[in-house]
Coordinates of C-alpha atoms (C1' of nucleotides) in Angstrom, one line a residue:
Chain A
M1 CA 0.9 -20.3 -26.9
N2 CA -2.1 -19.2 -26.7
K3 CA -3.2 -20.1 -23.6
E4 CA -5.6 -18.3 -20.9
V5 CA -4.0 -16.9 -18.2
R6 CA -4.4 -18.1 -15.3
V7 CA -3.2 -16.2 -11.7
R8 CA -4.2 -17.0 -8.0
F9 CA -3.7 -15.4 -4.7
A10 CA -2.8 -17.8 -2.8
P11 CA -3.0 -16.7 1.0
S12 CA -2.8 -18.2 4.0
P13 CA -5.6 -18.5 6.2
T14 CA -3.5 -17.3 9.5
G15 CA -5.3 -14.4 10.3
A16 CA -6.3 -11.1 9.0
L17 CA -5.2 -10.8 5.6
H18 CA -3.1 -7.9 5.5
I19 CA -3.0 -4.7 2.9
G20 CA 0.3 -6.0 1.4
G21 CA -1.4 -9.2 0.4
V22 CA -4.7 -6.8 -0.8
R23 CA -2.4 -5.2 -3.3
T24 CA -1.0 -8.5 -4.4
A25 CA -4.6 -10.0 -4.8
L26 CA -5.4 -6.5 -6.7
Y27 CA -2.4 -6.9 -9.0
N28 CA -3.5 -10.1 -9.8
Y29 CA -7.3 -9.8 -10.4
L30 CA -6.7 -7.0 -12.7
F31 CA -3.9 -8.7 -14.5
A32 CA -6.0 -11.1 -15.4
K33 CA -8.8 -9.1 -16.8
K34 CA -6.4 -7.0 -18.5
M35 CA -5.6 -10.6 -20.1
G36 CA -8.9 -11.9 -20.2
G37 CA -7.5 -15.0 -18.1
K38 CA -8.3 -16.1 -15.2
F39 CA -8.2 -15.1 -11.5
L40 CA -8.2 -17.7 -8.9
L41 CA -7.6 -18.4 -5.1
R42 CA -5.8 -20.7 -3.4
I43 CA -5.8 -21.4 0.7
E44 CA -2.4 -21.9 1.6
D45 CA -3.2 -24.5 4.6
T46 CA -0.5 -26.4 5.2
D47 CA 0.8 -25.3 8.1
Q48 CA -2.4 -26.4 10.2
T49 CA -0.3 -25.4 13.7
R50 CA -1.2 -21.7 12.3
F51 CA -4.7 -22.2 11.2
V52 CA -6.8 -19.5 12.2
P53 CA -10.2 -19.4 12.5
G54 CA -12.3 -17.4 10.5
A55 CA -9.0 -16.1 9.1
E56 CA -10.5 -18.0 5.4
D57 CA -13.9 -16.3 5.8
Y58 CA -12.3 -12.7 6.6
I59 CA -10.2 -13.0 3.0
K60 CA -13.0 -14.0 0.8
E61 CA -15.3 -10.9 2.9
S62 CA -12.4 -8.3 2.1
L63 CA -11.8 -9.6 -1.5
E64 CA -15.7 -8.9 -2.0
W65 CA -15.9 -5.8 -0.3
L66 CA -13.5 -4.8 -3.0
G67 CA -15.0 -6.4 -6.2
I68 CA -11.8 -8.2 -6.9
S69 CA -13.5 -12.0 -5.8
P70 CA -11.9 -15.0 -7.4
V71 CA -13.5 -17.0 -10.5
E72 CA -12.0 -20.1 -8.9
S73 CA -11.7 -20.9 -4.9
P74 CA -12.9 -23.1 -1.9
W75 CA -16.4 -21.3 -2.1
N76 CA -17.0 -21.2 -5.5
P77 CA -14.6 -24.0 -7.2
G78 CA -13.9 -24.5 -11.0
G79 CA -12.3 -27.3 -12.1
C80 CA -8.8 -27.5 -10.6
G81 CA -10.5 -28.1 -7.1
P82 CA -10.0 -28.4 -4.4
Y83 CA -9.2 -25.5 -3.7
R84 CA -7.1 -25.4 -0.2
Q85 CA -4.3 -27.6 0.1
S86 CA -5.3 -29.3 3.0
E87 CA -7.7 -30.8 1.1
R88 CA -5.2 -31.8 -1.5
K89 CA -2.9 -33.6 1.4
P90 CA -2.9 -36.8 -0.6
M91 CA -2.4 -35.4 -3.9
Y92 CA 1.4 -34.4 -2.9
M93 CA 3.0 -37.5 -1.8
Q94 CA 3.1 -39.2 -4.9
Y95 CA 5.0 -36.1 -6.4
A96 CA 7.9 -36.2 -3.7
L97 CA 8.4 -39.8 -4.6
D98 CA 8.7 -38.8 -7.9
L99 CA 11.2 -36.4 -7.0
V100 CA 13.1 -39.0 -5.0
E101 CA 12.6 -42.3 -7.4
K102 CA 14.3 -39.3 -10.0
G103 CA 17.2 -38.6 -7.7
H104 CA 15.8 -35.3 -7.3
A105 CA 15.4 -35.9 -3.7
Y106 CA 15.8 -37.6 -0.7
Y107 CA 14.0 -39.1 3.1
A108 CA 16.0 -37.8 5.9
F109 CA 15.1 -38.7 9.3
D110 CA 17.2 -36.1 11.4
T111 CA 15.0 -35.0 14.4
S112 CA 14.8 -31.4 15.1
E113 CA 17.9 -31.8 18.0
E114 CA 19.9 -33.3 15.2
L115 CA 19.0 -30.3 13.0
E116 CA 19.9 -27.8 16.0
A117 CA 23.1 -29.5 16.5
M118 CA 24.0 -29.2 13.3
R119 CA 23.7 -25.9 12.9
E120 CA 25.5 -25.1 16.3
R121 CA 28.6 -27.2 15.2
L122 CA 28.6 -25.4 12.0
T123 CA 28.5 -22.0 13.3
A124 CA 30.7 -22.9 15.3
A125 CA 33.5 -23.7 13.4
R126 CA 32.7 -20.6 11.1
V127 CA 31.1 -22.1 8.7
V128 CA 29.0 -19.0 6.7
Q129 CA 25.9 -20.9 5.7
P130 CA 24.8 -23.6 8.1
Q131 CA 22.7 -25.1 6.3
Y132 CA 21.4 -28.7 5.0
N133 CA 23.3 -28.6 2.0
S134 CA 25.5 -30.6 -0.7
I135 CA 28.3 -30.7 2.2
T136 CA 26.3 -31.3 5.1
R137 CA 24.2 -33.9 4.2
T138 CA 26.7 -36.4 4.1
Q139 CA 26.3 -36.6 8.1
M140 CA 23.2 -36.5 8.5
K141 CA 20.5 -39.2 8.8
N142 CA 19.7 -40.0 5.6
S143 CA 18.8 -42.3 3.0
L144 CA 21.9 -40.9 0.7
T145 CA 24.4 -42.0 4.2
L146 CA 22.3 -44.7 5.4
T147 CA 21.9 -47.9 3.4
A148 CA 18.9 -48.9 1.4
E149 CA 18.2 -52.0 4.6
E150 CA 18.4 -48.8 7.4
V151 CA 16.0 -46.8 5.3
K152 CA 14.0 -49.7 4.9
A153 CA 13.8 -50.4 8.4
R154 CA 13.1 -47.1 10.0
H155 CA 10.5 -46.8 7.4
A156 CA 9.0 -49.9 8.6
S157 CA 9.0 -49.0 12.3
G158 CA 7.3 -45.8 11.9
E159 CA 10.0 -43.3 12.2
P160 CA 8.9 -40.1 11.5
Y161 CA 10.8 -38.9 8.2
V162 CA 11.0 -35.9 6.1
I163 CA 11.4 -35.7 1.9
R164 CA 14.4 -33.2 1.3
I165 CA 15.0 -31.8 -2.3
K166 CA 19.0 -32.4 -3.4
I167 CA 20.2 -29.3 -4.6
P168 CA 22.9 -29.9 -6.5
R169 CA 26.5 -29.1 -5.5
N170 CA 27.2 -26.1 -8.3
E171 CA 24.7 -24.8 -10.9
E172 CA 23.4 -21.4 -11.9
V173 CA 20.0 -21.1 -12.1
R174 CA 18.4 -18.3 -13.3
L175 CA 15.0 -16.9 -13.4
N176 CA 13.6 -14.4 -15.9
D177 CA 11.2 -12.1 -13.4
M178 CA 8.4 -9.7 -15.5
I179 CA 9.8 -7.3 -12.8
R180 CA 13.2 -7.5 -12.2
G181 CA 14.6 -9.2 -15.3
W182 CA 17.4 -11.8 -15.3
V183 CA 17.7 -13.2 -11.6
M184 CA 20.5 -15.7 -11.3
V185 CA 21.7 -17.5 -8.3
N186 CA 24.4 -20.4 -8.1
S187 CA 22.8 -23.9 -6.4
S188 CA 25.9 -23.6 -3.7
T189 CA 24.1 -20.8 -2.1
L190 CA 20.8 -23.4 -1.9
D191 CA 19.9 -25.7 0.4
D192 CA 17.8 -28.8 0.8
K193 CA 14.5 -27.4 1.1
V194 CA 12.0 -29.7 2.9
L195 CA 9.7 -30.3 0.6
M196 CA 7.1 -33.1 2.6
K197 CA 7.3 -32.6 5.9
S198 CA 7.0 -35.2 8.8
D199 CA 3.0 -35.3 9.5
G200 CA 2.0 -36.1 5.6
M201 CA 1.8 -32.7 4.5
P202 CA 3.6 -30.8 1.6
T203 CA 5.9 -27.6 2.3
Y204 CA 4.5 -24.3 0.8
H205 CA 7.8 -25.2 -1.9
L206 CA 6.6 -27.7 -2.8
A207 CA 3.1 -27.7 -2.3
N208 CA 2.9 -24.5 -4.5
I209 CA 4.7 -25.8 -7.7
V210 CA 2.4 -28.7 -8.0
D211 CA -1.0 -26.6 -7.3
D212 CA 0.2 -24.0 -9.6
H213 CA 1.1 -26.7 -12.6
L214 CA -2.3 -29.0 -11.9
M215 CA -4.2 -25.8 -11.8
N216 CA -2.3 -24.6 -15.2
I217 CA -1.4 -21.4 -13.3
T218 CA 0.6 -19.3 -16.3
H219 CA 2.2 -16.7 -13.8
V220 CA 3.2 -16.0 -10.5
I221 CA 2.5 -12.6 -9.4
R222 CA 3.7 -12.4 -5.8
G223 CA 5.6 -10.7 -3.1
E224 CA 9.4 -10.1 -3.1
E225 CA 9.8 -11.8 -0.3
W226 CA 9.6 -15.2 -2.5
L227 CA 12.6 -13.6 -4.7
P228 CA 15.2 -16.0 -2.7
S229 CA 13.0 -19.4 -3.2
A230 CA 12.7 -18.4 -6.4
P231 CA 15.2 -20.5 -7.8
L232 CA 14.3 -23.5 -5.9
H233 CA 11.1 -23.2 -7.5
V234 CA 11.8 -23.3 -10.8
L235 CA 14.8 -26.2 -10.2
L236 CA 11.3 -27.9 -8.7
Y237 CA 9.6 -27.7 -12.5
R238 CA 13.2 -28.6 -13.9
Y239 CA 13.1 -31.7 -12.3
F240 CA 9.6 -32.7 -12.7
G241 CA 9.6 -32.2 -16.2
W242 CA 7.5 -29.2 -16.2
A243 CA 10.1 -26.8 -17.8
D244 CA 8.3 -26.1 -20.5
S245 CA 4.9 -24.7 -19.0
M246 CA 6.5 -23.6 -15.8
P247 CA 4.4 -19.7 -14.7
Q248 CA 5.9 -16.5 -15.5
F249 CA 7.2 -15.6 -12.1
A250 CA 6.7 -11.4 -11.0
H251 CA 7.6 -10.3 -8.1
L252 CA 6.2 -7.8 -6.4
P253 CA 8.3 -4.1 -4.5
L254 CA 7.1 -4.7 -0.9
L255 CA 4.8 -2.3 1.1
L256 CA 7.6 -0.7 3.8
K257 CA 6.2 1.2 7.1
P258 CA 6.1 4.9 6.6
D259 CA 9.2 5.9 8.9
G260 CA 11.3 3.6 6.3
N261 CA 11.9 1.3 8.5
G262 CA 11.6 -2.7 7.3
K263 CA 7.6 -4.0 5.3
L264 CA 4.3 -3.1 7.1
S265 CA 3.2 -6.9 9.3
K266 CA 0.4 -7.6 10.1
R267 CA 2.5 -7.1 13.6
D268 CA 1.7 -3.9 13.2
G269 CA -1.8 -3.6 13.9
D270 CA -2.9 0.0 14.5
K271 CA 0.5 1.2 15.9
L272 CA 1.3 3.1 13.2
G273 CA -2.0 5.8 13.5
F274 CA -3.3 3.3 10.1
P275 CA -5.1 -0.1 10.3
V276 CA -3.0 -2.0 8.5
F277 CA -6.3 -4.3 7.4
P278 CA -8.8 -4.4 5.3
L279 CA -11.8 -5.1 7.8
N280 CA -12.4 -5.1 11.4
W281 CA -10.3 -8.7 13.0
T282 CA -10.7 -9.7 16.9
D283 CA -7.9 -11.8 17.0
P284 CA -9.8 -15.1 18.3
F285 CA -7.1 -16.8 20.2
T286 CA -5.9 -13.7 21.9
G287 CA -9.2 -11.6 21.3
E288 CA -7.4 -8.3 21.0
K289 CA -9.1 -5.8 18.3
S290 CA -7.6 -4.5 14.9
S291 CA -9.4 -1.7 12.7
G292 CA -9.9 -2.0 9.2
F293 CA -9.9 0.7 6.2
R294 CA -13.4 -0.4 5.8
E295 CA -14.9 0.4 9.7
Q296 CA -12.3 3.7 9.7
G297 CA -14.9 4.7 6.9
Y298 CA -12.5 4.2 3.4
L299 CA -14.9 3.5 0.1
P300 CA -13.6 0.4 -1.7
D301 CA -13.1 2.4 -4.5
A302 CA -11.0 4.8 -3.2
F303 CA -9.2 2.1 -1.1
L304 CA -8.6 0.4 -4.3
N305 CA -7.4 3.4 -6.7
F306 CA -5.0 3.9 -3.4
L307 CA -3.2 0.6 -3.0
A308 CA -3.1 0.1 -7.1
F309 CA -1.0 3.2 -7.5
L310 CA 1.1 2.0 -4.5
G311 CA 4.0 0.4 -6.9
W312 CA 2.3 0.7 -10.3
N313 CA 1.2 4.0 -12.2
P314 CA -0.8 4.2 -15.4
G315 CA 2.5 6.5 -16.7
D316 CA 0.3 9.6 -17.8
E317 CA -0.8 12.0 -15.0
R318 CA -3.9 10.4 -14.1
E319 CA -4.9 9.8 -10.5
L320 CA -8.5 8.4 -10.7
F321 CA -9.1 5.3 -12.1
T322 CA -11.8 3.2 -11.7
I323 CA -11.7 -0.7 -11.6
E324 CA -12.8 -0.9 -15.3
E325 CA -9.9 2.0 -15.8
L326 CA -7.2 0.5 -14.0
V327 CA -7.9 -3.2 -16.0
E328 CA -7.9 -1.3 -18.7
A329 CA -4.5 0.8 -17.7
F330 CA -2.7 -1.8 -15.9
S331 CA 0.7 -3.4 -17.0
V332 CA 2.9 -5.3 -14.9
E333 CA 5.7 -3.8 -16.8
R334 CA 4.8 -0.5 -14.9
I335 CA 5.1 -2.4 -11.9
G336 CA 7.9 -0.4 -10.0
K337 CA 11.1 -2.5 -8.5
S338 CA 11.8 -1.0 -5.0
G339 CA 9.5 -0.8 -2.0
T340 CA 6.9 1.7 -1.1
K341 CA 6.3 3.7 1.5
F342 CA 2.8 3.5 2.7
D343 CA 1.5 7.2 3.0
I344 CA -1.8 6.9 4.9
A345 CA -2.0 10.7 3.5
K346 CA -2.6 9.8 0.2
A347 CA -5.7 7.3 1.3
K348 CA -7.3 10.1 2.9
W349 CA -6.9 12.2 -0.2
Y350 CA -7.9 9.6 -2.2
N351 CA -11.6 9.0 -0.3
E352 CA -12.2 12.9 -0.4
Q353 CA -12.0 12.1 -4.2
Y354 CA -14.3 10.0 -3.7
L355 CA -16.8 11.1 -1.3
K356 CA -17.1 14.6 -3.5
V357 CA -18.7 13.2 -6.9
K358 CA -20.8 10.3 -4.6
P359 CA -25.0 10.1 -5.7
I360 CA -26.6 12.6 -3.4
D361 CA -28.7 10.2 -1.8
E362 CA -26.1 7.6 -1.4
L363 CA -24.3 10.3 0.7
A364 CA -27.6 11.4 2.1
A365 CA -27.7 7.6 2.9
F366 CA -24.5 7.8 5.3
F367 CA -25.6 10.8 7.2
I368 CA -29.1 9.3 8.0
A369 CA -27.6 6.2 9.2
D370 CA -25.3 8.2 11.3
A371 CA -28.0 10.5 13.0
N372 CA -30.1 7.7 13.4
A373 CA -27.8 6.0 15.7
E374 CA -27.4 8.5 17.8
G375 CA -31.0 8.9 18.1
F376 CA -31.5 12.4 16.0
E377 CA -34.3 12.4 13.3
V378 CA -33.5 14.4 10.3
P379 CA -36.2 15.8 8.5
A380 CA -36.2 14.2 5.1
D381 CA -36.8 17.9 3.4
K382 CA -33.8 18.7 4.5
T383 CA -31.3 15.8 4.1
E384 CA -30.5 17.0 0.7
A385 CA -28.7 20.3 1.7
I386 CA -27.1 19.6 4.7
V387 CA -25.3 17.5 2.9
N388 CA -24.8 19.5 0.0
L389 CA -23.6 21.6 2.1
V390 CA -21.3 20.0 4.1
K391 CA -20.0 17.2 2.0
G392 CA -17.2 19.2 0.1
R393 CA -15.9 19.2 4.3
V394 CA -15.4 15.7 4.9
T395 CA -13.1 12.9 4.2
F396 CA -14.8 10.5 6.0
P397 CA -18.6 9.4 5.4
A398 CA -19.0 10.1 9.1
D399 CA -17.6 13.4 8.9
L400 CA -21.4 14.2 7.0
W401 CA -22.9 13.6 10.1
K402 CA -20.1 15.3 12.3
E403 CA -20.0 18.2 10.4
S404 CA -23.4 18.8 10.1
K405 CA -25.3 17.8 14.1
F406 CA -25.2 21.2 14.5
I407 CA -27.7 21.6 12.2
V408 CA -29.7 19.3 13.6
S409 CA -29.1 19.4 17.0
A410 CA -29.3 23.1 18.6
P411 CA -26.2 23.9 20.3
T412 CA -26.1 24.3 24.2
E413 CA -22.6 25.1 25.0
F414 CA -20.1 27.8 23.4
D415 CA -17.1 27.9 22.0
Q416 CA -15.6 29.7 25.1
E417 CA -12.2 30.8 23.2
I418 CA -14.5 32.9 20.5
A419 CA -17.4 34.1 23.1
S420 CA -14.3 35.6 25.0
K421 CA -13.1 37.2 22.3
K422 CA -16.1 37.9 20.0
W423 CA -19.6 38.2 22.2
N424 CA -19.7 41.8 22.3
A425 CA -22.3 44.6 23.5
D426 CA -22.8 45.0 19.6
A427 CA -23.0 41.2 18.7
V428 CA -25.6 41.3 21.6
K429 CA -27.6 44.2 20.2
V430 CA -27.6 43.2 16.3
L431 CA -28.3 39.7 17.1
G432 CA -31.4 41.0 19.6
A433 CA -32.8 42.8 16.6
Y434 CA -32.3 40.5 14.4
A435 CA -33.9 38.1 16.3
V436 CA -37.3 40.0 16.6
T437 CA -36.8 40.5 12.8
L438 CA -37.1 37.1 12.0
E439 CA -39.3 36.4 14.1
G440 CA -42.4 39.2 12.2
F441 CA -40.4 38.3 9.0
S442 CA -42.8 36.0 6.2
G443 CA -42.1 34.8 3.3
P444 CA -39.3 32.7 1.8
F445 CA -36.2 32.2 3.2
D446 CA -33.4 32.1 1.8
A447 CA -30.3 32.3 2.0
G448 CA -30.1 35.5 -0.1
T449 CA -33.2 36.5 1.9
A450 CA -30.9 35.7 5.3
K451 CA -28.1 37.8 4.2
A452 CA -30.4 40.9 3.1
L453 CA -32.4 41.4 6.9
L454 CA -28.8 40.8 9.0
E455 CA -26.9 43.3 6.7
S456 CA -30.0 46.1 7.3
T457 CA -30.2 45.4 11.1
A458 CA -26.7 46.0 11.0
E459 CA -27.0 48.6 9.4
T460 CA -30.3 50.2 10.9
E461 CA -28.3 49.9 14.7
G462 CA -25.1 51.6 13.0
I463 CA -23.1 48.7 12.8
K464 CA -20.7 46.6 11.0
L465 CA -22.0 43.4 9.9
G466 CA -18.2 41.9 10.0
K467 CA -17.0 42.6 13.6
V468 CA -20.4 40.7 14.7
M469 CA -20.3 38.5 12.4
Q470 CA -18.6 35.3 14.2
A471 CA -20.4 35.7 17.0
V472 CA -23.5 35.9 15.5
R473 CA -22.1 31.9 14.2
L474 CA -20.8 31.3 17.4
A475 CA -24.6 31.8 18.5
V476 CA -26.3 29.9 16.0
T477 CA -23.9 26.8 15.5
G478 CA -22.2 26.9 19.1
S479 CA -18.6 26.8 17.2
G480 CA -17.1 29.5 15.4
A481 CA -16.1 27.8 12.4
G482 CA -17.8 25.5 9.9
P483 CA -20.3 25.7 6.8
D484 CA -21.8 28.9 4.9
L485 CA -23.4 30.6 7.5
M486 CA -26.5 31.8 5.6
E487 CA -27.4 28.9 3.9
V488 CA -27.5 27.3 7.3
F489 CA -29.3 29.6 8.4
A490 CA -31.9 29.3 5.7
I491 CA -32.3 25.2 6.4
L492 CA -33.0 26.0 10.2
G493 CA -35.7 29.3 9.1
T494 CA -36.2 32.1 11.0
M495 CA -37.9 30.6 13.6
E496 CA -34.9 28.4 14.4
V497 CA -32.4 31.4 13.9
A498 CA -34.5 33.5 16.0
K499 CA -34.6 31.1 19.2
R500 CA -31.4 30.2 18.9
I501 CA -30.1 33.6 19.5
R502 CA -32.6 33.9 22.5
F503 CA -31.0 30.8 23.5
A504 CA -28.0 32.3 23.2
L505 CA -28.9 36.2 23.9
S506 CA -29.8 34.4 27.6
T507 CA -26.9 32.0 28.2
L508 CA -23.9 33.7 27.3
T509 CA -22.2 36.7 29.3
V510 CA -20.7 40.0 27.6
V511 CA -17.2 40.1 29.3
A512 CA -15.3 43.8 29.0
Chain B
rG1 C1' 27.6 -12.8 8.5
rG2 C1' 25.8 -14.8 3.8
rU3 C1' 22.6 -14.6 -1.0
rC4 C1' 19.1 -11.5 -3.6
rG5 C1' 16.6 -7.1 -4.2
rG6 C1' 16.0 -2.0 -5.1
rU7 C1' 18.0 3.6 -4.7
rU8 C1' 14.7 10.4 -9.0
rC9 C1' 11.5 16.0 -4.2
rG10 C1' 9.5 14.3 3.1
rU11 C1' 6.2 10.6 0.6
rC12 C1' 4.1 8.3 -4.5
rU13 C1' 6.2 8.8 -8.9
rA14 C1' 6.9 10.1 -14.5
rG15 C1' 11.4 10.7 -17.7
rG16 C1' 15.8 8.8 -19.3
rG17 C1' 23.0 10.5 -23.0
rG18 C1' 21.6 16.9 -24.4
rU19 C1' 15.0 18.6 -20.6
rU20 C1' 13.4 25.2 -16.9
rA21 C1' 14.0 16.5 -14.3
rG22 C1' 7.5 16.7 -15.1
rG23 C1' 2.9 15.5 -12.2
rA24 C1' 0.3 13.7 -7.6
rC25 C1' 0.1 14.2 -1.7
rG26 C1' 1.4 16.5 2.2
rU27 C1' 3.5 21.8 3.6
rA28 C1' 3.9 27.2 2.7
rU29 C1' 2.0 31.5 0.6
rC30 C1' -1.2 34.3 -2.0
rC31 C1' -6.9 34.6 -3.7
rC32 C1' -11.7 33.2 -3.5
rU33 C1' -14.7 33.6 1.7
rU34 C1' -17.6 38.6 6.0
rU35 C1' -15.2 31.7 9.3
rC36 C1' -13.4 27.1 8.9
rA37 C1' -13.1 23.7 4.3
rC38 C1' -13.3 22.9 -0.6
rG39 C1' -11.9 25.3 -5.3
rG40 C1' -7.9 28.3 -7.9
rA41 C1' -3.1 30.1 -7.9
rU42 C1' 2.2 30.1 -6.9
rA43 C1' 6.4 28.4 -4.0
rA44 C1' 10.0 25.4 -1.8
rA45 C1' 11.3 20.7 -2.2
rA46 C1' 15.1 15.1 -5.9
rC47 C1' 18.1 12.4 -9.5
rA48 C1' 22.9 8.6 -2.3
rC49 C1' 28.8 8.6 -3.8
rG50 C1' 33.3 7.4 -6.7
rG51 C1' 35.3 6.1 -10.6
rG52 C1' 34.9 4.4 -15.5
rU53 C1' 31.9 4.7 -21.5
rU54 C1' 31.3 9.4 -24.0
rC55 C1' 31.7 15.4 -27.1
rG56 C1' 28.0 15.0 -23.1
rA57 C1' 25.7 10.6 -18.2
rU58 C1' 20.4 11.3 -13.9
rU59 C1' 19.9 8.2 -17.5
rC60 C1' 24.5 2.2 -19.9
rC61 C1' 29.0 0.2 -16.7
rC62 C1' 31.6 -1.0 -12.3
rG63 C1' 32.2 -0.4 -7.7
rU64 C1' 31.1 1.7 -2.4
rA65 C1' 27.4 3.5 1.1
rC66 C1' 22.6 3.3 2.5
rC67 C1' 17.9 0.9 2.6
rG68 C1' 15.1 -3.8 2.3
rA69 C1' 13.9 -9.5 2.0
rC70 C1' 15.2 -13.9 2.4
rU71 C1' 18.5 -17.5 5.4
rA72 C1' 12.8 -22.9 10.0
rC73 C1' 9.5 -29.7 9.3
rC74 C1' 5.9 -20.3 8.5
rA75 C1' 4.2 -19.1 4.7

RNA sequence: GGUCGGUUCGUCUAGGGGUUAGGACGUAUCCCUUUCACGGAUAAAACACGGGUUCGAUUCCCGUACCGACUACCA
């Protein structure tokens, strides 16, 4: 009754982990933490043909990036190992045989050609569900139709076989999903799923039940795509005699494409205009590259917060949650039932919120790194002022440098559109005079001083400052928009501002 | 096609037998700002449809429509 909560995230290493999987991992993590339980990870690599090198490391790194690492995993084993199904291979057959013995499973020798022929035959006969089931199995080559001697002979000759579950003909199977409530299904709609493949590996269905049981999993939180096979899993627990300790199920709503057509899939890559993976990924076979949220500049906390809200909400109007607050607020009951469209605009908003409250030295580090990468040295005494000036204008850390590069690197070109509209005789007059003023000025030069000086210069020239302000900005920054100009002047200093003005004056020509 | 699941502003959602149906993103307008952005304010914007049940349904029930998942010796 008071069993420790143990949940697992069970990805298969068939490529990059996609964000739907990341959210599943997150919900498992939050639930485990909330319940004071354990979050573990199991690699489901029973399909050797789909193995992709690097995928497992990718999963590990993704979870580490987000700070939701499992406490038991292949790379950090606990007491229920191994944590890779391929390494558990020897364990499964005995369970399958147990089912055969109990009459809940049987050997089947049909070749894939025969299976295909069966499906074609049934389809041609307009059978609604062409599947291997209580009716069709009587026509196939299996230990239910063959004599014991024949089965023995086939085994002796080394003929390949699979073990299938024997689904009862007509039986109500029900399960109480934590998110969806009671789900009922008649066994007549289920088929005799393969439990053991001919290569000696279990299928997902067998392996996940055996492993969840052996690993003392108490709650299975997984995607909704598993809902249709959940009744099969219930039957397996029952046939194994594990019904009493069967985990509770929670089937998560799917993450949908923004256009509303279908679930988000790995194949969407960057086609939708945003990444579907947490980290950059290069397919080792095709060389195809896909971008990740991390490399695009999403902060792990912001991304986590965003992801948590895709299908779950705390029930109040708070939006910004640290991981600890998410744990505290989380409950499976508050997970929605319907599919969730992925909204990248919201993800950006979260990133902006987190960026805004980041300590200045962390932001400065981003800024300096980007500047250095482009070969620029930023005076140490100026970084803080620059970062403070632009931090309200950025979505990604990289924007810090993009937005302020003009401060470190004087413009060599000017926005032509602004120039043609605002570069006039009045502007030239004021700027010329202002340059002279600055060159002759000594003393503390801050934004207020810069402004006072500029105002008095304009007044002396008899020109309204408002009319030439854009030109002043253009001269010093090269563009028509940007952060507070006077603050920029203060950071630049009198001589640099004057120098830039003189360059603009000598470069731009007044068009009548 | 069959089985299962779902359906509140464009999007994420709150709510739930009687509400001006609330918030957030996005959008628009205004304020702030001698620019752009930030910030502040305001606005437009939703209970899929049809039947019940009920004094009353967006909320409960049924059906329809639509959307989605699943339907492999893949997970």
